[in-house]
mmCIF file of C-alpha atoms in Angstrom:
data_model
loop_
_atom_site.group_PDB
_atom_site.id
_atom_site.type_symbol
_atom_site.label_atom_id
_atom_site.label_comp_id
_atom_site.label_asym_id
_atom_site.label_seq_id
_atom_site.Cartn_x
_atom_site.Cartn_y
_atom_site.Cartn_z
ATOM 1 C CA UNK A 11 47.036 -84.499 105.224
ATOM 2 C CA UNK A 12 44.626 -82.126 104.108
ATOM 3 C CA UNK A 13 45.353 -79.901 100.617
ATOM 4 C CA UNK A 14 45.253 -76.616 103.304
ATOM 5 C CA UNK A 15 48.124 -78.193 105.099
ATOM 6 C CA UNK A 16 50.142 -78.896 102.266
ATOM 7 C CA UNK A 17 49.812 -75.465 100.268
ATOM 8 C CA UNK A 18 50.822 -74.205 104.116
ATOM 9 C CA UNK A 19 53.582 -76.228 104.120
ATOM 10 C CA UNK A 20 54.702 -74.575 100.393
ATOM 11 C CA UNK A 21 53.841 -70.623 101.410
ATOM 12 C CA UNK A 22 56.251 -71.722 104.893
ATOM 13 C CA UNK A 23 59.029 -73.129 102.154
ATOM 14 C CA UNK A 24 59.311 -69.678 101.107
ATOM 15 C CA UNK A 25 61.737 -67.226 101.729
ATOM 16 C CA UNK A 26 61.893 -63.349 102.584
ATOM 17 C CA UNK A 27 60.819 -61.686 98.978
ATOM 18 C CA UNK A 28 60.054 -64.567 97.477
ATOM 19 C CA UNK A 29 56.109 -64.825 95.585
ATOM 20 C CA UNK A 30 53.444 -67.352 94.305
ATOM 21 C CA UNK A 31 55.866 -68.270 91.367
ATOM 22 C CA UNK A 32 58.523 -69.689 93.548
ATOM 23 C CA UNK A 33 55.572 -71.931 95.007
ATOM 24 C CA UNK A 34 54.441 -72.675 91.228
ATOM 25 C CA UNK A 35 57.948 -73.657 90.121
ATOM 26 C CA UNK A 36 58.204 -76.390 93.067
ATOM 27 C CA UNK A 37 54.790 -78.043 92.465
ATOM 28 C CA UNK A 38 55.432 -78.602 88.813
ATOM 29 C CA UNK A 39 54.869 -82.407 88.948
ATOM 30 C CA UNK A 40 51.988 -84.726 90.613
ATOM 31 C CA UNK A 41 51.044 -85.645 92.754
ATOM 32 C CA UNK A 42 51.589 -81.698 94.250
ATOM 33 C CA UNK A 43 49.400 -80.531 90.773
ATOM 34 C CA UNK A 44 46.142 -80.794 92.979
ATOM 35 C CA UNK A 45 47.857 -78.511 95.414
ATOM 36 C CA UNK A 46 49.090 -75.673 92.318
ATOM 37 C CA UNK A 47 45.809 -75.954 90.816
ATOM 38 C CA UNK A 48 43.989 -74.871 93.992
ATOM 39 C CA UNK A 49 46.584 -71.893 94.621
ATOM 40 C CA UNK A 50 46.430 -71.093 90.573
ATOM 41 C CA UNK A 51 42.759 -70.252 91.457
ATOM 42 C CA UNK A 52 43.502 -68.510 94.208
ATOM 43 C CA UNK A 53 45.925 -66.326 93.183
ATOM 44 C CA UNK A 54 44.673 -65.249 89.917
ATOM 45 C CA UNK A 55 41.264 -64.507 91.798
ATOM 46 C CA UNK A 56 43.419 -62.367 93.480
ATOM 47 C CA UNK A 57 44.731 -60.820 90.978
ATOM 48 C CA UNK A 58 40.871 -60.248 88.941
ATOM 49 C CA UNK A 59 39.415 -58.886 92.312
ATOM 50 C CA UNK A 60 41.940 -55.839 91.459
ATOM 51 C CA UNK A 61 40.981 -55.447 88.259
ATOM 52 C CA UNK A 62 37.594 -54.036 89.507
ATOM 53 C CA UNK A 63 39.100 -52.209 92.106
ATOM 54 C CA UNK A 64 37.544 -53.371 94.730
ATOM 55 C CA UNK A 65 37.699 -57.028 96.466
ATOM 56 C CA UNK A 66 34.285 -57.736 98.031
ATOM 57 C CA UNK A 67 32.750 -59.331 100.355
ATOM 58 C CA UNK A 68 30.730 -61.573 98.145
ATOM 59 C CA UNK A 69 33.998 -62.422 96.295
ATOM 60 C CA UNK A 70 35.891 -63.452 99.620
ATOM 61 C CA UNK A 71 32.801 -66.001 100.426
ATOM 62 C CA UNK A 72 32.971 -67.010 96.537
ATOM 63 C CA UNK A 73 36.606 -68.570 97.348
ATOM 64 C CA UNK A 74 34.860 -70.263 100.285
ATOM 65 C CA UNK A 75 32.417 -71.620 98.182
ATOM 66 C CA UNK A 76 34.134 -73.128 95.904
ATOM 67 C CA UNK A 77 36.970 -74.333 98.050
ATOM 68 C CA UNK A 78 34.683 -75.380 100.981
ATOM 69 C CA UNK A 79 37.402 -73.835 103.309
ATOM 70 C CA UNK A 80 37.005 -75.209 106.849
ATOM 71 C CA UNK A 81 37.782 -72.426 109.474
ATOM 72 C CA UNK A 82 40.778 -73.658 110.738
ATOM 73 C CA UNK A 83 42.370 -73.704 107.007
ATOM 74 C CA UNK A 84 41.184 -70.434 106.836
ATOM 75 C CA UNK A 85 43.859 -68.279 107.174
ATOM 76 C CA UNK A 86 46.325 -70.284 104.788
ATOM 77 C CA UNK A 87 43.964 -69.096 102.033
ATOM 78 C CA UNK A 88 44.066 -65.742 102.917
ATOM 79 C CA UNK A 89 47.786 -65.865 102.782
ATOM 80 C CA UNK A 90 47.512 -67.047 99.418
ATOM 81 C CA UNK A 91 45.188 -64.753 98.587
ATOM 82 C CA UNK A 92 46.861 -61.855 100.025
ATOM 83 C CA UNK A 93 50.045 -62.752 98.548
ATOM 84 C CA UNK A 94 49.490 -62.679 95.186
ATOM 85 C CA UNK A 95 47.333 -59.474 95.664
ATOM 86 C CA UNK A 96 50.883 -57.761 96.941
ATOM 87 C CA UNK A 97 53.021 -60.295 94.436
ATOM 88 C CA UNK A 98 54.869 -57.711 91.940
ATOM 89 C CA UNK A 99 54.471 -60.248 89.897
ATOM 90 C CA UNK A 100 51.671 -59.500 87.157
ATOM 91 C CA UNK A 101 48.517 -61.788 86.716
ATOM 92 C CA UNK A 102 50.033 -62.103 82.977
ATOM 93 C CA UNK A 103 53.167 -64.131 84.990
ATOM 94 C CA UNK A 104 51.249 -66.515 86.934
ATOM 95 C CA UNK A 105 48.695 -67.563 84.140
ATOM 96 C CA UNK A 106 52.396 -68.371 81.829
ATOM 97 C CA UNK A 107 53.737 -70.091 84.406
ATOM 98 C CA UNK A 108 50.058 -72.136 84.950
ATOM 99 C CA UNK A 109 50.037 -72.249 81.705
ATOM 100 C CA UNK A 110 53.701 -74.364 81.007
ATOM 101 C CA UNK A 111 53.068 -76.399 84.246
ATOM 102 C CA UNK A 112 49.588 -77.879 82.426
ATOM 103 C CA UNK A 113 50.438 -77.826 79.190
ATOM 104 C CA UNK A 114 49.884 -81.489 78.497
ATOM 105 C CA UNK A 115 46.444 -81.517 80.156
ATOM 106 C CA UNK A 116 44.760 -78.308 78.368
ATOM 107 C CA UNK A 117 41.016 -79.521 80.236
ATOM 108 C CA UNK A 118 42.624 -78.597 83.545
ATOM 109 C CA UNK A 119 43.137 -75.044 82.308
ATOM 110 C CA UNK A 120 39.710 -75.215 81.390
ATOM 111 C CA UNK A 121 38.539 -76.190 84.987
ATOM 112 C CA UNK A 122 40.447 -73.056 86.406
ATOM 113 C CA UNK A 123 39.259 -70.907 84.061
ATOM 114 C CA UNK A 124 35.457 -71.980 85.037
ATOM 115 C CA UNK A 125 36.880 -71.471 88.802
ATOM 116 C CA UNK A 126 37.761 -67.980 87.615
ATOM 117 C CA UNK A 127 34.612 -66.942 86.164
ATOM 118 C CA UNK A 128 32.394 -68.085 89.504
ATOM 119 C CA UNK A 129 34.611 -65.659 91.651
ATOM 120 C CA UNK A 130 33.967 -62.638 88.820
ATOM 121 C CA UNK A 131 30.470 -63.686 88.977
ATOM 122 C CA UNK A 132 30.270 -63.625 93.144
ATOM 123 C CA UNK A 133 28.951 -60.253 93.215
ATOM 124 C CA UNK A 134 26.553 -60.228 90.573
ATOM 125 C CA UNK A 135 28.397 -58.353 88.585
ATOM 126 C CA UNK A 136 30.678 -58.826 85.733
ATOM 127 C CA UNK A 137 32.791 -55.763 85.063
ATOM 128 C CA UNK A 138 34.453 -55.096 81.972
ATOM 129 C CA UNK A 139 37.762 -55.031 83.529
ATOM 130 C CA UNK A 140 37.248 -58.797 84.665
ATOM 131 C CA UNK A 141 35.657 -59.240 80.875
ATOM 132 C CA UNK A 142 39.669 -58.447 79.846
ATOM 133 C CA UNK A 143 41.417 -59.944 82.533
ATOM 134 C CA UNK A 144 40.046 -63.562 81.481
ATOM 135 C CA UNK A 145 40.051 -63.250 78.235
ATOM 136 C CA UNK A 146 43.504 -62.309 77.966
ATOM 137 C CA UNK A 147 43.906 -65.501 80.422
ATOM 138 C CA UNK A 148 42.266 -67.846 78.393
ATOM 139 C CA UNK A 149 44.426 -66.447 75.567
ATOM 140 C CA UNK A 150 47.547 -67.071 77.599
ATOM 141 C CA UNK A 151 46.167 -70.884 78.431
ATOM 142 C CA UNK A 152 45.678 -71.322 74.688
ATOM 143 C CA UNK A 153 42.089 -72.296 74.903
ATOM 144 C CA UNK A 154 39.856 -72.688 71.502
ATOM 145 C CA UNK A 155 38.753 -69.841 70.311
ATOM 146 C CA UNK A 156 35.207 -71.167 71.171
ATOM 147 C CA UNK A 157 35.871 -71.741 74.353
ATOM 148 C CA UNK A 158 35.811 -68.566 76.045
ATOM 149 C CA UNK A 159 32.306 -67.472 74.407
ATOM 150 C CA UNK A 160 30.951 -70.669 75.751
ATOM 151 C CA UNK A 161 31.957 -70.168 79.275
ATOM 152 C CA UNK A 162 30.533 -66.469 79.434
ATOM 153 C CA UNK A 163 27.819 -67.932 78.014
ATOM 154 C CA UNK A 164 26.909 -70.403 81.036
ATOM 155 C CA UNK A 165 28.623 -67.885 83.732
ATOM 156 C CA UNK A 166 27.729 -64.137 83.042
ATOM 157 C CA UNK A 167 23.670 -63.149 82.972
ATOM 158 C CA UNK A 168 22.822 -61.688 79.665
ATOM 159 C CA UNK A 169 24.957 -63.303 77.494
ATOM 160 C CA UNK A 170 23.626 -65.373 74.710
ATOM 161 C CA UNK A 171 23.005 -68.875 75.947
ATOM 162 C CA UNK A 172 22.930 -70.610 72.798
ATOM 163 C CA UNK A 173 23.635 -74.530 72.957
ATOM 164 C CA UNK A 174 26.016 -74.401 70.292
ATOM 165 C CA UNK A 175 27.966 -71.614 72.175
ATOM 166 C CA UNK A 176 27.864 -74.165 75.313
ATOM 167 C CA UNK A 177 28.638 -77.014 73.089
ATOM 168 C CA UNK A 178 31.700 -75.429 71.163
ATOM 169 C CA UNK A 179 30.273 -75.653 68.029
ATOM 170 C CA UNK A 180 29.387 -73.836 64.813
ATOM 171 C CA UNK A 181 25.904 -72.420 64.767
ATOM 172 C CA UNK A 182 24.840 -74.342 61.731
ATOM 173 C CA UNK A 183 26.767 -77.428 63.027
ATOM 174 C CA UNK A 184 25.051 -80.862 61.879
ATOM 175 C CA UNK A 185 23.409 -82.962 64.744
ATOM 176 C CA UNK A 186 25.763 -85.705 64.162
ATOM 177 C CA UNK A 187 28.451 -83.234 65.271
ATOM 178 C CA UNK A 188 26.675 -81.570 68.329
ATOM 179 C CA UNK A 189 25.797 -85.255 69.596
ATOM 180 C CA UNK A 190 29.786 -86.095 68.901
ATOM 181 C CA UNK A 191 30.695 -82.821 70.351
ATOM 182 C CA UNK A 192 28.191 -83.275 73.861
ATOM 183 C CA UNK A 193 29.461 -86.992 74.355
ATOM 184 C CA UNK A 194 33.161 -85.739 73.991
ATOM 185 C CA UNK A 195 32.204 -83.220 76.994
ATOM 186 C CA UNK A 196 30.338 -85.656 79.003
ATOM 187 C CA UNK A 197 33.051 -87.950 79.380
ATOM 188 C CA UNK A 198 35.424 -84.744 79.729
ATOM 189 C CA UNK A 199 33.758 -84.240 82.653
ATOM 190 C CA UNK A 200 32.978 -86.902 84.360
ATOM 191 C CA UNK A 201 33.897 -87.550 88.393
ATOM 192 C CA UNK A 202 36.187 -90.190 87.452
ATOM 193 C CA UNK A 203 37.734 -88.526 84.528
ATOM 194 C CA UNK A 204 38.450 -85.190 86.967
ATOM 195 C CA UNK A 205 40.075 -87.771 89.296
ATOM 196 C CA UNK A 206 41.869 -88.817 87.187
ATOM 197 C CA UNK A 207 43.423 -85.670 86.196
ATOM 198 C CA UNK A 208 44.304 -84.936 89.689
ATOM 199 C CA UNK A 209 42.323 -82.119 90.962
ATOM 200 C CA UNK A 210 41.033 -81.664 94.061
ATOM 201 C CA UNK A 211 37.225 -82.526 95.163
ATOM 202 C CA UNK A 212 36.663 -78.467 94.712
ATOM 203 C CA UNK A 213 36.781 -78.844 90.814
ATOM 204 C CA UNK A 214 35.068 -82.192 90.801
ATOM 205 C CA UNK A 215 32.362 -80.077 92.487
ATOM 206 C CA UNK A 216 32.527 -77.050 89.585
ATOM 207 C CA UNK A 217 32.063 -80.127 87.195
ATOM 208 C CA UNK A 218 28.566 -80.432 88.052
ATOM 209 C CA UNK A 219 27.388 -78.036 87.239
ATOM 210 C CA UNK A 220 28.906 -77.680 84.209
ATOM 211 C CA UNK A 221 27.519 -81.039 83.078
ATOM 212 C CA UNK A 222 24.048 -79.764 83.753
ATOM 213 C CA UNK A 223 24.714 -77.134 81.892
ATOM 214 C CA UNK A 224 26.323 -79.102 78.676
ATOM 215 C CA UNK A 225 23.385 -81.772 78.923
ATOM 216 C CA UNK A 226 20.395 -78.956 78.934
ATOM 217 C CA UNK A 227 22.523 -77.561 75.553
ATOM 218 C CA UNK A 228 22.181 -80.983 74.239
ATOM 219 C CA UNK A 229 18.496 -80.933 74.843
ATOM 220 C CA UNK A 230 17.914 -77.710 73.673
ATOM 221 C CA UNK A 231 19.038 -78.706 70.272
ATOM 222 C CA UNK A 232 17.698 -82.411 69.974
ATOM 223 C CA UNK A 233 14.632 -80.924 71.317
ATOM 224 C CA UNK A 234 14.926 -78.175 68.516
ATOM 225 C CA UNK A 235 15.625 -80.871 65.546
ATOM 226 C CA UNK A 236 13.034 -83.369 67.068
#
């Protein structure tokens, strides 16, 4: 049974009135995580392409992209999609409720949030609406304060692609702690290690390319203290 069929199944569980949250509440425990995570994307995409007023093309074929959405699963994602965009429930809600349901396994937060900033990104432009609307998430998920500088610094053009920024660590940092801090992310991310945590082959694929990203950090600054 394919993840489309199942988060159809959930969206047919509900009732007349009832939102994303009901769904959220119900997939609390694995092995039905895989299927929250994918809709937690969803949904608070949703919710970020009205921040900028305007949902776009570019940001519709972003959600393809990174969910590799066959055409005949197709139109469950739009009713996700279109769901939460109508939900009365604030973006604010569903990032709590994400929040609680992961709150043990603070990397998968991390994932969504990366899944977050490559549908902002999808037009090519990174408003300053967006800008708030995932900050304030990542504030919700309790990420490191570092954490959110170094994703904007591998997602959005512009801003300062330091390796330490990508690494999570102090500008002056000693090598001894960027090579600690690069192997800690390696393994973080690694195929198995995402398996592991449950998500579905979409974040595996985000993974990546944030690997190539945290390796050419890594040498950027061995390179630098060579």
């Amino acid at each position: 049974m394919s993840i489309w069929t199942r988060i159809t199944e959930a969206l047919s569980a509900l009732t007349s009135g009832q939102g994303l949250t009901e769904v959220f509440d119900r997939l609390r425990n694995p092995p039905e995580r895989s299927v929250a995570f994918t809709i937690a994307v969803i949904a608070l995409g949703a919710k970020m392409a009205k921040a900028d007023g305007l949902v776009t093309r570019d940001e519709v074929t972003a959600f393809r992209e990174v969910f590799q959405i066959a055409e005949a699963d197709a139109d469950g994602a739009a009713r996700v999609f279109n769901l939460a965009r109508r939900d009365v429930a604030g973006f604010d809600d569903y990032a709590r409720r994400i929040a609680e349901m992961f709150a043990e396994q603070p990397e998968i937060l991390t994932d969504l949030m990366e899944g977050l900033f490559h549908i902002a990104m999808a037009d090519g432009t990174y408003h300053p609406n967006e800008d708030a609307f995932l900050e304030r998430v990542a504030e919700i998920f309790g990420l490191a304060d570092e954490a959110f500088p170094a994703l904007k610094a591998r997602f959005v053009p512009d801003t300062s692609p330091l390796p330490h920024t990508v690494l999570g660590i102090a500008p002056d940092a000693p090598m001894d702690e960027a090579r600690a801090a690069w192997r800690k992310l390696v393994r973080a991310n690694h195929p198995d290690a995402l398996v592991a945590r449950g998500l579905p082959e979409e974040a595996v694929r985000m993974a990546e390319k944030r690997l190539i990203d945290i390796n050419r950090a890594w040498e950027t600054l061995s390179g630098k203290a060579a």
